[in-house]
Short mmCIF file of C-alpha atoms in Angstrom, two decimals:
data_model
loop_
_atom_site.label_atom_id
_atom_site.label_comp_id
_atom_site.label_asym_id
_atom_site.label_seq_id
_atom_site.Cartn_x
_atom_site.Cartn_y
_atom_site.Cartn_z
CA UNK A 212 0.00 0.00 0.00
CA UNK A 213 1.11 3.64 -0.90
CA UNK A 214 1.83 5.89 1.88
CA UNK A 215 -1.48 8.49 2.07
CA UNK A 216 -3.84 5.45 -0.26
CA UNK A 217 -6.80 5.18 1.88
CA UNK A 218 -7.55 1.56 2.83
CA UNK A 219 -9.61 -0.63 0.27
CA UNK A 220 -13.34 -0.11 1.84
CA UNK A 221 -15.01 -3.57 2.06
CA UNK A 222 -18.21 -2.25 1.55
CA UNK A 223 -17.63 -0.62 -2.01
CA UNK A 224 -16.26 -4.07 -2.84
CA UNK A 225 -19.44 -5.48 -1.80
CA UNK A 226 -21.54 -3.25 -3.74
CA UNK A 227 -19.49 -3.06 -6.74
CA UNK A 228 -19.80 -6.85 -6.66
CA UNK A 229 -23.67 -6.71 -6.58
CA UNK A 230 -23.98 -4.61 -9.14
CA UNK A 231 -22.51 -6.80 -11.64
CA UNK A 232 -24.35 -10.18 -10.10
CA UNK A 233 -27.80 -7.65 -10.79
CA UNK A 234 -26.45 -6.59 -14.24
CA UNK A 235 -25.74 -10.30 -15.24
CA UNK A 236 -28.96 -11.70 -13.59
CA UNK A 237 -30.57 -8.70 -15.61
CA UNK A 238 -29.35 -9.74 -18.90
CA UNK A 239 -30.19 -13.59 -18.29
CA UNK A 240 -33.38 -14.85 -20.05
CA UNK A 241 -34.73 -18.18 -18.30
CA UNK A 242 -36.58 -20.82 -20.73
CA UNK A 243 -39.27 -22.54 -19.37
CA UNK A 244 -41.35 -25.38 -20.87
CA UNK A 245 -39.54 -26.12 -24.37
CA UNK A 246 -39.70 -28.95 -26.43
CA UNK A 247 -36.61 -30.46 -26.18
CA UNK A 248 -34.38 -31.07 -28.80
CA UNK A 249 -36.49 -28.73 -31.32
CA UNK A 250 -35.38 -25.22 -31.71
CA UNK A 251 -37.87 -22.55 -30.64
CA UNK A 252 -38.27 -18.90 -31.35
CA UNK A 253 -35.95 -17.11 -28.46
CA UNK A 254 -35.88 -13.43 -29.79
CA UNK A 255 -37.15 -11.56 -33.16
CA UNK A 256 -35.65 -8.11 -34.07
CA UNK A 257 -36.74 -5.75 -36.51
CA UNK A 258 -33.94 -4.13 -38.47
CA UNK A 259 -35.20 -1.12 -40.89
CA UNK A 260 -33.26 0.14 -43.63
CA UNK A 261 -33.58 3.17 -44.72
CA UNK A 262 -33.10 7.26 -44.02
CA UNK A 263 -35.95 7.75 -41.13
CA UNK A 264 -35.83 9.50 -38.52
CA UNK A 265 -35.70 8.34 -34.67
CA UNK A 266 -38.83 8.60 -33.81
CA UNK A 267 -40.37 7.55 -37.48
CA UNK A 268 -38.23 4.50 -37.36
CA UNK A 269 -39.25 3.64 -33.50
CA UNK A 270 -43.32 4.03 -34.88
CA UNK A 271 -42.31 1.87 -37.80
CA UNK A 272 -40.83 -0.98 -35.88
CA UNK A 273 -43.22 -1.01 -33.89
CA UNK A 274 -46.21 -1.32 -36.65
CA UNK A 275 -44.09 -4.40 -38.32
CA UNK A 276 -43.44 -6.00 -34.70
CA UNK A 277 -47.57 -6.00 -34.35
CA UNK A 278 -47.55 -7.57 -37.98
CA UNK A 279 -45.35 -10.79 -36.70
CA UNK A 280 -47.49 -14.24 -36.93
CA UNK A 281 -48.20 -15.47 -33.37
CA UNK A 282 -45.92 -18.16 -33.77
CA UNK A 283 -42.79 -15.61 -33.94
CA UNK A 284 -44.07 -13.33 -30.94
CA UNK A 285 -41.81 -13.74 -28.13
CA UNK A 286 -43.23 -12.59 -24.96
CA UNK A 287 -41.24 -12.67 -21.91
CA UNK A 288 -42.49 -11.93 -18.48
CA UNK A 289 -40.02 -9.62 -16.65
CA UNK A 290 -39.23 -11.23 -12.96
CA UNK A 291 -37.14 -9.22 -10.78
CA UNK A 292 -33.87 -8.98 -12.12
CA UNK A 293 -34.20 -11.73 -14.88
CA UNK A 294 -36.83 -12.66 -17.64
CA UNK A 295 -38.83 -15.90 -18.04
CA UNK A 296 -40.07 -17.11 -21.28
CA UNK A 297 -42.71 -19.72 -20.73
CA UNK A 298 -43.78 -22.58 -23.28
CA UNK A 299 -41.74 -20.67 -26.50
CA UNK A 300 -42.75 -21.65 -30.26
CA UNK A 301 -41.28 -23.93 -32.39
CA UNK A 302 -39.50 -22.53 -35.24
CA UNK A 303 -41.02 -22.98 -38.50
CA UNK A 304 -39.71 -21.05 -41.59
CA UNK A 305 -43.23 -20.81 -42.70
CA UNK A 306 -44.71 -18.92 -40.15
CA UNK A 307 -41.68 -16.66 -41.06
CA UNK A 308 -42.83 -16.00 -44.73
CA UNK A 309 -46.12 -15.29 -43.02
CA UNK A 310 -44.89 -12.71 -41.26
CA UNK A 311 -42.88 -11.11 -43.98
CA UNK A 312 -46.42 -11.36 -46.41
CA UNK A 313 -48.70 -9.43 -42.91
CA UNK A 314 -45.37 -7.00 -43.52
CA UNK A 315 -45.81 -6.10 -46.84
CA UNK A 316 -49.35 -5.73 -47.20
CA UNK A 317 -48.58 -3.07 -43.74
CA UNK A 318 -46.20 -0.99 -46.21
CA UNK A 319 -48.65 -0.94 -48.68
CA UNK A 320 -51.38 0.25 -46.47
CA UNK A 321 -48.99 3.14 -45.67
CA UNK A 322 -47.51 3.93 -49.17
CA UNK A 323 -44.36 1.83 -49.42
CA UNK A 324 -45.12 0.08 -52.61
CA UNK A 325 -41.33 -0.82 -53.82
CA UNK A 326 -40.45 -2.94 -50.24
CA UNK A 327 -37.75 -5.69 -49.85
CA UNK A 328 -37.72 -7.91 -46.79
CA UNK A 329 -36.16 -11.04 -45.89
CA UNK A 330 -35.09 -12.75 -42.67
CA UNK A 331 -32.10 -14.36 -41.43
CA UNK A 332 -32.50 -17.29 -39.08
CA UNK A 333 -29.58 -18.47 -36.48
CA UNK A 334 -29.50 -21.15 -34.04
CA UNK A 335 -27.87 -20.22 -31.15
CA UNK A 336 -26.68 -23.22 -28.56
CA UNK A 337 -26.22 -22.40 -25.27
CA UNK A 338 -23.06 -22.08 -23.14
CA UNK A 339 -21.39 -24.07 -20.32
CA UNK A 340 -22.67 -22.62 -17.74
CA UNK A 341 -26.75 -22.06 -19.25
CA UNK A 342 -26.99 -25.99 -19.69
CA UNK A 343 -30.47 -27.62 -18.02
CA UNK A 344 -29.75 -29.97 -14.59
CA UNK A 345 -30.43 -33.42 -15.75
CA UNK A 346 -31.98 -32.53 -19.22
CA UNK A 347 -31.21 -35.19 -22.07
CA UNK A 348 -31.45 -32.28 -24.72
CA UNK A 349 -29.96 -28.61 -24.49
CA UNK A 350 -32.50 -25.68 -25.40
CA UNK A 351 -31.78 -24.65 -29.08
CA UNK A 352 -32.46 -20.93 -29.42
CA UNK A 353 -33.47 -19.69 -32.35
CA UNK A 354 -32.58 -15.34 -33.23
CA UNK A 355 -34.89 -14.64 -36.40
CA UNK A 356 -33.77 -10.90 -37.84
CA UNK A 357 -36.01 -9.44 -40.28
CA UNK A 358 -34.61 -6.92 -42.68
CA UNK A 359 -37.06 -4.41 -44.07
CA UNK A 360 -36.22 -2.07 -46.68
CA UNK A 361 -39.69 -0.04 -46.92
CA UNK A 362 -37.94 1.84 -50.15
CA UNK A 363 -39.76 5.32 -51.28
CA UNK A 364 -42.75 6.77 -49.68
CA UNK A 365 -45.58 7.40 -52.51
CA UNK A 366 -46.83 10.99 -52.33
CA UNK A 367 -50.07 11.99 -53.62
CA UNK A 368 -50.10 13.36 -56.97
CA UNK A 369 -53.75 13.90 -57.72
CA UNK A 370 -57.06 13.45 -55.92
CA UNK A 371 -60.66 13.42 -57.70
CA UNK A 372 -63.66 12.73 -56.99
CA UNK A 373 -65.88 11.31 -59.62
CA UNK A 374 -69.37 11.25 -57.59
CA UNK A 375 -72.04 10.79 -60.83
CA UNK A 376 -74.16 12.82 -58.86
CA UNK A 377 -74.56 16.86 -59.14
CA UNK A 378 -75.30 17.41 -55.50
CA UNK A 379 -73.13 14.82 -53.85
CA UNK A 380 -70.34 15.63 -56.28
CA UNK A 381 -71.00 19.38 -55.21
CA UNK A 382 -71.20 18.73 -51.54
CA UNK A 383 -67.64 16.92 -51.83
CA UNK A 384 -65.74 19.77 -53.92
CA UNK A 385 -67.24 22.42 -51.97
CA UNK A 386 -65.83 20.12 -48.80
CA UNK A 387 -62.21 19.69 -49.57
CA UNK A 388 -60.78 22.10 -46.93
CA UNK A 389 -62.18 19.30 -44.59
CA UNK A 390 -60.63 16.50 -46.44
CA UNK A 391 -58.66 14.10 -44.88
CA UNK A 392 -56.26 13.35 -47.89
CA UNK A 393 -54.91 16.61 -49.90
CA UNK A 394 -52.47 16.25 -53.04
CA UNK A 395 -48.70 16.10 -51.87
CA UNK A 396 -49.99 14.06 -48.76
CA UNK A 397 -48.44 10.49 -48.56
CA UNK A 398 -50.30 7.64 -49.39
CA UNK A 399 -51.94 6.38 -46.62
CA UNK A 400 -55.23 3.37 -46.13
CA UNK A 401 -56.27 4.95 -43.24
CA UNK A 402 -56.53 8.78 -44.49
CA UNK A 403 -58.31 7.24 -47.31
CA UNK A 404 -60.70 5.35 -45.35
CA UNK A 405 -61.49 8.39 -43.02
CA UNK A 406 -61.89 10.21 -46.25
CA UNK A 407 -64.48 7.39 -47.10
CA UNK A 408 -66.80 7.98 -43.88
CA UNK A 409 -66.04 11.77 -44.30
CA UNK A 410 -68.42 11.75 -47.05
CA UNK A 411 -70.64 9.20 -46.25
CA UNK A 412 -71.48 11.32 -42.56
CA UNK A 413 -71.68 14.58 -45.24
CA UNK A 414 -74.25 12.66 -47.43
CA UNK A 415 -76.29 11.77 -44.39
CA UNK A 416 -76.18 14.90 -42.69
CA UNK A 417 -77.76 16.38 -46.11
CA UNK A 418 -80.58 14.03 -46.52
CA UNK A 419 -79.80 11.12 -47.70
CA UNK A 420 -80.85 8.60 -45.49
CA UNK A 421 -80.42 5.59 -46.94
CA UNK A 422 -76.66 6.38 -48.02
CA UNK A 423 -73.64 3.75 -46.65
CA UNK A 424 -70.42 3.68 -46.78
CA UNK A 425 -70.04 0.93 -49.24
CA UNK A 426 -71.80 2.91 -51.84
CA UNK A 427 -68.08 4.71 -52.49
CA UNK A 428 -65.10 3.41 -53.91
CA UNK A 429 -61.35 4.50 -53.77
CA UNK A 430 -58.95 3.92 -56.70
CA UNK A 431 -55.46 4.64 -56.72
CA UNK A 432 -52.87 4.45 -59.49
CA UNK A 433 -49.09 4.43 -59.00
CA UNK A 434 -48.30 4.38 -62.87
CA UNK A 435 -48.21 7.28 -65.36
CA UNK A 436 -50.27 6.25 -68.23
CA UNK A 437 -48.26 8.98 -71.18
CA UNK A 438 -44.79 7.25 -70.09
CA UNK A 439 -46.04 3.92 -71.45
CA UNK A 440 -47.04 5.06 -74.66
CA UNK A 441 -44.24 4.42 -77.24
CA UNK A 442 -42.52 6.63 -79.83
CA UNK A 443 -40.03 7.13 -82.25
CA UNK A 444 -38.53 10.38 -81.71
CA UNK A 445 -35.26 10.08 -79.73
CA UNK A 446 -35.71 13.39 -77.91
CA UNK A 447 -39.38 12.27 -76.49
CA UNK A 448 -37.52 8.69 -75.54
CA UNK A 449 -35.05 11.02 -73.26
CA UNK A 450 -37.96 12.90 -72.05
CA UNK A 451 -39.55 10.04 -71.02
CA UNK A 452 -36.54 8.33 -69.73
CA UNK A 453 -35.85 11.23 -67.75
CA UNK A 454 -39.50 11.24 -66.35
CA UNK A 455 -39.18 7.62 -65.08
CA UNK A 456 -36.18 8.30 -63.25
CA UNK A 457 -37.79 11.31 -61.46
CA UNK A 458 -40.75 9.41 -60.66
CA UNK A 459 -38.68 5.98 -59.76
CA UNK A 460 -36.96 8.94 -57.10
CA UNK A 461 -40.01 10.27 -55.80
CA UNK A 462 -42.92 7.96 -56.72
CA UNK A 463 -46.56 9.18 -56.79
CA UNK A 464 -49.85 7.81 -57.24
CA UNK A 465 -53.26 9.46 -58.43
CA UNK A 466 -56.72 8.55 -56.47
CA UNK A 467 -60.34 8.61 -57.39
CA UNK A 468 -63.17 8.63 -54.94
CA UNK A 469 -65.98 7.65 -56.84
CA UNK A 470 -69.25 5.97 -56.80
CA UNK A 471 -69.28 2.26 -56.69
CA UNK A 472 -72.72 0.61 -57.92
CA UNK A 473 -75.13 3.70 -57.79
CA UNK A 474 -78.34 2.29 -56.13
CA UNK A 475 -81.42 5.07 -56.75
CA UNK A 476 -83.29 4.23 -54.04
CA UNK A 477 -79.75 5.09 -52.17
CA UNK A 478 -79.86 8.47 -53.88
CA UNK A 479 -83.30 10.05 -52.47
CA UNK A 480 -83.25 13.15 -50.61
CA UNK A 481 -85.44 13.04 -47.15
CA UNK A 482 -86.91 15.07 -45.43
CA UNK A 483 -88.71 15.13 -41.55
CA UNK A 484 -92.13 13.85 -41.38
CA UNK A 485 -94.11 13.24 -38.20
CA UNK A 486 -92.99 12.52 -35.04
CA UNK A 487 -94.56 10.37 -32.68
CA UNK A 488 -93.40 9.79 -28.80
CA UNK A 489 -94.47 7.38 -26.53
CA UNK A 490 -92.82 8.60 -23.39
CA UNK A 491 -93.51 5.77 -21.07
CA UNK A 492 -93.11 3.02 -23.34
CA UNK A 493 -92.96 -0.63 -21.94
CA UNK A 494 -93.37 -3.69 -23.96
CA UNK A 495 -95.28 -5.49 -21.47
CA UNK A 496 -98.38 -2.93 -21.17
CA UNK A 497 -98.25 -0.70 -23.69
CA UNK A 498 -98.32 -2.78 -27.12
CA UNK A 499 -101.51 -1.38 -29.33
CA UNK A 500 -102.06 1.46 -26.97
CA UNK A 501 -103.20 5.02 -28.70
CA UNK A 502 -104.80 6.77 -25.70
CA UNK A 503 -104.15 9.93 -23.77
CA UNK A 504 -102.84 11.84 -27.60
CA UNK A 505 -101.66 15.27 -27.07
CA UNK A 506 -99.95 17.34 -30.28
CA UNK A 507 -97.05 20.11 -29.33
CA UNK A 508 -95.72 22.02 -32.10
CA UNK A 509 -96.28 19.28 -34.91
CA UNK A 510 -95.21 16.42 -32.58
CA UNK A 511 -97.58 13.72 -31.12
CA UNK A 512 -97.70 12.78 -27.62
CA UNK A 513 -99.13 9.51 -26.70
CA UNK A 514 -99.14 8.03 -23.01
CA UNK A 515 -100.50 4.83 -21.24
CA UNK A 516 -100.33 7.12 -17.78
CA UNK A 517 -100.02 10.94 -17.59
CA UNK A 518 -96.42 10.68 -15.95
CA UNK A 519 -95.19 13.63 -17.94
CA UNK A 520 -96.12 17.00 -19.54
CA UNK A 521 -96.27 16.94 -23.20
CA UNK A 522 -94.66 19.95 -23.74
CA UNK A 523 -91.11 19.17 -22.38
CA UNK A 524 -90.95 17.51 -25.43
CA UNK A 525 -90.25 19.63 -28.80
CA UNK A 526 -87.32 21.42 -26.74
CA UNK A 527 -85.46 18.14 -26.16
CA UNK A 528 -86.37 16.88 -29.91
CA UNK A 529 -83.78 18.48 -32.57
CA UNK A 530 -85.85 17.05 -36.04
CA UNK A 531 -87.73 19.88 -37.07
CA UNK A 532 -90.80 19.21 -39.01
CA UNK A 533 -90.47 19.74 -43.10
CA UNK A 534 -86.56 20.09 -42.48
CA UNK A 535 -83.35 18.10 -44.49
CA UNK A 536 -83.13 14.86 -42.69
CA UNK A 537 -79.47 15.43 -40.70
CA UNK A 538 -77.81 12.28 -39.36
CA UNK A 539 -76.24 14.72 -36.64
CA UNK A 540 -79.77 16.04 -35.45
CA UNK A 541 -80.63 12.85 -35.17
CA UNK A 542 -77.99 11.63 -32.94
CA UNK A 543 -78.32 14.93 -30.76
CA UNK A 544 -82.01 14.15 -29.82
CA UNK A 545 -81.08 10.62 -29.05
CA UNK A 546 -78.25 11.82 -27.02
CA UNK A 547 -80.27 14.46 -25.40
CA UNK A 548 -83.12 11.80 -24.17
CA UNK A 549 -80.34 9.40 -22.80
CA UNK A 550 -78.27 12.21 -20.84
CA UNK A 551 -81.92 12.71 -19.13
CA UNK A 552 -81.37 10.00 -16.90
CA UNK A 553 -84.98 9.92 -16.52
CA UNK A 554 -85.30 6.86 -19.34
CA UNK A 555 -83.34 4.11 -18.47
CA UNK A 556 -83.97 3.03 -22.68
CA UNK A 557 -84.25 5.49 -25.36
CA UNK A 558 -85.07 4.02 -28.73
CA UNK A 559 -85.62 6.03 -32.20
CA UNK A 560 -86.76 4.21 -35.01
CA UNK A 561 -86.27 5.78 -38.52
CA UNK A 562 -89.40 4.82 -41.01
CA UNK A 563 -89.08 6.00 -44.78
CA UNK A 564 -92.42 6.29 -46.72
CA UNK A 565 -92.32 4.54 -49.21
CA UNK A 566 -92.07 5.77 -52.51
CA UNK A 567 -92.08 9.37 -50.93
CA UNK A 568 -88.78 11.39 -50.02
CA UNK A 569 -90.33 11.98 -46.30
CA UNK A 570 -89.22 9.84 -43.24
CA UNK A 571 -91.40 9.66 -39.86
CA UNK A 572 -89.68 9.11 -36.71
CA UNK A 573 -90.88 7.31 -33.99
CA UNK A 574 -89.03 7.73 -30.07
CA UNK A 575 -89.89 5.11 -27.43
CA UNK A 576 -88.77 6.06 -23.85
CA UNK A 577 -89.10 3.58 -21.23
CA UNK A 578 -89.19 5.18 -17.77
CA UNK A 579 -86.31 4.42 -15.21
CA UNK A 580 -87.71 3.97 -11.78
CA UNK A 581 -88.99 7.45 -10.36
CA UNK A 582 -87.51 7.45 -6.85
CA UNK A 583 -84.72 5.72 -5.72
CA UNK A 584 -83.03 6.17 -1.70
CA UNK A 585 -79.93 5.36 -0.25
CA UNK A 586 -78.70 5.48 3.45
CA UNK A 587 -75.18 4.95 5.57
CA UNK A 588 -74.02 5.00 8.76
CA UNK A 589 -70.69 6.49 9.92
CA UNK A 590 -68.91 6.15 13.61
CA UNK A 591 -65.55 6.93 14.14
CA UNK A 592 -63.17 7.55 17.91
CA UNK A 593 -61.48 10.12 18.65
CA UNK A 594 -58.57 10.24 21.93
CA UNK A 595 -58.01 13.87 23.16
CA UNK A 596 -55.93 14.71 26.37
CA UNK A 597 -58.45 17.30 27.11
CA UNK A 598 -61.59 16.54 26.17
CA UNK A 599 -60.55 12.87 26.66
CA UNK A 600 -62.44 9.83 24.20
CA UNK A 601 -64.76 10.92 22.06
CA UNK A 602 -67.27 8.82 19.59
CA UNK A 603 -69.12 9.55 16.82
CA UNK A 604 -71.90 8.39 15.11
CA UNK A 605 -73.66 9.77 11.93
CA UNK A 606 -76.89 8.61 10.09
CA UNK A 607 -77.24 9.86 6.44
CA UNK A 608 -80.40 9.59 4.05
CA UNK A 609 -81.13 10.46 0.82
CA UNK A 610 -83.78 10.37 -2.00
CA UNK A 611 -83.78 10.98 -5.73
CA UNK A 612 -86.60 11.76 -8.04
CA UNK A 613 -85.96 11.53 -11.64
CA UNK A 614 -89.02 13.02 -13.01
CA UNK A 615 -89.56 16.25 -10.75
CA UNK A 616 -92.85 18.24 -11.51
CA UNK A 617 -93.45 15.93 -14.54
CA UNK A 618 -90.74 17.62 -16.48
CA UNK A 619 -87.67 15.45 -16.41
CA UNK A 620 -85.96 17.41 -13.78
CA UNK A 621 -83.91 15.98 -11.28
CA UNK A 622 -84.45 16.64 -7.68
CA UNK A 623 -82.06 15.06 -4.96
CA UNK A 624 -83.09 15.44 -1.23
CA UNK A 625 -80.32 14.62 1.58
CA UNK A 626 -80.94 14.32 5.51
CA UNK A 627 -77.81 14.13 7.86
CA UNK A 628 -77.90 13.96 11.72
CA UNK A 629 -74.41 13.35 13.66
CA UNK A 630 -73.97 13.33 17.61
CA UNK A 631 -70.49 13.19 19.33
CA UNK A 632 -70.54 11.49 22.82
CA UNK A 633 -67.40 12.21 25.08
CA UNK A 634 -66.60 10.57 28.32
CA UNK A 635 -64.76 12.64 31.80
CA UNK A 636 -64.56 11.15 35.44
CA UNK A 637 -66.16 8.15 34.02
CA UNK A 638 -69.58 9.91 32.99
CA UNK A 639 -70.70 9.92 29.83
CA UNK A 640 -72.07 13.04 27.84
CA UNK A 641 -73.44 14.23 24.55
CA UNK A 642 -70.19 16.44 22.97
CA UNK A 643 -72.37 17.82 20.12
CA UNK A 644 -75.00 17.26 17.53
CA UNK A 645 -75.46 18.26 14.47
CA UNK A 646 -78.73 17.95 11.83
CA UNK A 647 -78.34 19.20 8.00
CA UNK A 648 -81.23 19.18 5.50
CA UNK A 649 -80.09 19.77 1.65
CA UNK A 650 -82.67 19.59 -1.67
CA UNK A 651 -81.20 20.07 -4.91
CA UNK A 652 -83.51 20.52 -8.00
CA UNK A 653 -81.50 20.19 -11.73
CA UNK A 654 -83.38 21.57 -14.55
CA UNK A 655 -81.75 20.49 -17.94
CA UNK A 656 -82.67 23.70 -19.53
CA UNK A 657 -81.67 27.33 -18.96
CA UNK A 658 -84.10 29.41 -16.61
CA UNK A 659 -85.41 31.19 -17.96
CA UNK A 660 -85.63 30.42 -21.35
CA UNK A 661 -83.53 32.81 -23.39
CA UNK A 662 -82.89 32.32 -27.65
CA UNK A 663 -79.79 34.24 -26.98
CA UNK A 664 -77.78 31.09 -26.11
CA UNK A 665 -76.34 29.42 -29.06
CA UNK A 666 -77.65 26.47 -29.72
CA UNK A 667 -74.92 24.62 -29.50
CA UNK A 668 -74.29 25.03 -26.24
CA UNK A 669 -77.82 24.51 -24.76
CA UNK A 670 -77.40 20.50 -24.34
CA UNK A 671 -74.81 21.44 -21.81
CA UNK A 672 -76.84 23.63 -19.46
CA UNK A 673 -78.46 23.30 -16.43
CA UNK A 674 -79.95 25.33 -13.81
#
């Protein structure tokens, strides 16, 4: 030892030790429940070729990993400082080329139409000191690499929509700011299929009822129909030459939203009809029933019992009468009757007339019960040096009507009583009581009713 070296401290020794047992245990992978003497998937990597950035290549990776068939997903449960892999798959080269062909079809569905990707399988045997206690055959690990070389992303060149209808092709040019595919975006399944219910929600929200999603079509091209056509002249050949090369650098494709087997009775306008509620609708009693028929502003009223006041009604119902049919209006008075909580079922049923371009609507609301109560029952001890033990005891009780005044209001009632008993010299005494009476009534309205609130905003009110 030096003269003024500080003695070797036992303890860093120790710890430095540790360390490296935790950092060896932590890079140790323990196989569980193989077939012996068959070699089974032990790890799968991803390698991606190609200029992407960090995070664009971690998103990637992780896309193709989710792609892998279920026979080359390795999933190891993390234990402490080590990993367990429990009954692994056996490796079969043909689950591999599945994997490679749920791959590919990936790229495509995200623009990479010029991919290369192969694998690279290796059988790894295990070391000395990894060999099983007492086991006639040593686990043969298999490492599968994939190499994926996505190539160039396809940009959007062009985007058309060929509707064959004059207001549905209108409605969709006069609707491109809201597209969700633009030219120069890249090519991408998933923008195209939001594109795809886009339109269909437009259609709907303008009338047409009966219009679905399959009713459209998307068509993309990723070849340049002038740059196959031949020709003699050798300056046009250079052109064209020169063309493919730009395009084999940064390849593009054209797409066309159009119409895929136009169906007429698809392509009729509606409008609102009648309406017709049956606010306390039950299947068991009220089948066949047309008594008790009030009409409020165009909309009929019909109840087995008088539990509500018809004219709560046409604010809470968004389909006004002679109007376009609107998918979203309808969905907003369906919402509206469900965020009630006064009808425990809210059911609007949409019925076309036939050969007519008006649609009648029919809303069944089954009641939820009307009153419903709860109660608990609280103690708790308290030790205090000066006022010495004390115990507590509380009651609470409360009731809820759903259907307030007949008008779908809410009203909440809530009792409370509490006493404190304390104990000194042994006697016993009441510390305190206390008694609280609340009653709540929601309205789901403003009060009073004001046409200066935007309509928007008057689902969310309540007084």
């Amino acid at each position: 030892m030096l003269p003024g070296q500080p003695p070797t401290n036992n303890r860093q020794i120790k710890a430095v030790a540790a360390l490296l047992i935790i950092i060896a245990f932590g890079s140790c992978t323990i196989v569980k429940n193989y077939q012996p003497g068959k070699p089974f998937v032990f790890k799968t990597k991803i390698n991606l070729i190609g200029n992407f950035t960090n995070e664009e290549k971690k998103e990637l990776q992780s896309k193709l990993a989710e792609q892998l068939d279920d026979s080359m997903d390795v999933r190891a449960v993390d234990k402490l400082a080590w990993k367990v892999l429990k009954k692994p798959p056996v490796y079969d080269s043909a689950n591999a080329d599945k994997s490679i062909i749920f791959m590919r079809a990936l790229l495509k569905a995200y623009g990479y139409f010029n991919d290369s990707i192969y694998y690279k399988a290796s059988i790894k045997k295990p070391k000395p000191l990894q060999k099983v206690f007492r086991q006639k055959f040593y686990p043969l690990r298999t490492i599968v690499n994939f190499y994926v070389r996505p190539g160039k992303l396809v940009h959007l060149d062009t985007v058309s929509y060929n509707i064959m209808h004059p207001e549905l092709q209108h409605l969709a040019d006069s609707t491109q700011k809201d597209a969700f595919i633009k030219k120069g975006d890249p090519f991408s399944k998933n923008q195209i299929s939001s594109e795809l219910d886009r339109l269909t929600e437009l259609y709907r929200n303008n009338g047409y009822l009966r219009f679905s999603r399959d009713e459209l079509i998307g068509l993309w091209d990723t070849l340049d129909v002038s740059l196959l056509q031949p020709t003699l002249d050798p300056f046009e050949q250079l052109q064209i030459l020169q063309k493919l090369r730009e395009r084999r650098n940064n390849p593009t494709a054209s797409l066309e939203i159009r119409l895929k087997n136009p169906d007429s009775t698809r392509m009729v306008k509606y409008y609102v009809g009648n309406i017709t509620v049956y606010p306390d609708f039950d299947v068991t009693d009220t089948i066949g029933f047309s008594g008790n028929e009030v009409i409020m502003k165009n909309i009929r009223v019909i109840q087995h019992k008088k539990r509500y006041r018809p004219k709560i009604f046409p604010e809470n119902i968004f389909l006004p009468n002679g109007s376009i049919y609107s998918q979203r209006r309808y969905f907003r008075t369906l919402n509206r009757f469900n965020s009630l909580g006064t009808w425990r079922l809210v059911n609007i049923d949409q019925v076309p007339r036939k050969g007519q371009d008006t649609v009648d609507f029919i809303i069944r609301l089954t009641p939820a019960k009307k009153y419903s109560f709860n109660t608990n029952l609280e103690g708790s001890i308290n030790q205090s040096a000066i006022s010495g033990n004390l115990f507590g005891l509380g009651v609470n009780v409360g009731m809820q009507n759903r259907n307030f005044a007949r008008a779908a209001n809410l009203a909440n009632t809530n009792v409370r009583y509490g006493i404190e008993l304390g104990s000194a010299d042994g006697r016993q005494f009441i510390q305190s009581k206390q008694f609280s009476l609340s009653h709540n009534i929601y309205f789901p309205r403003f009060i009073p009713n004001t046409k200066w609130i935007p309509e928007r905003c008057r689902d969310n009110i309540r007084t």
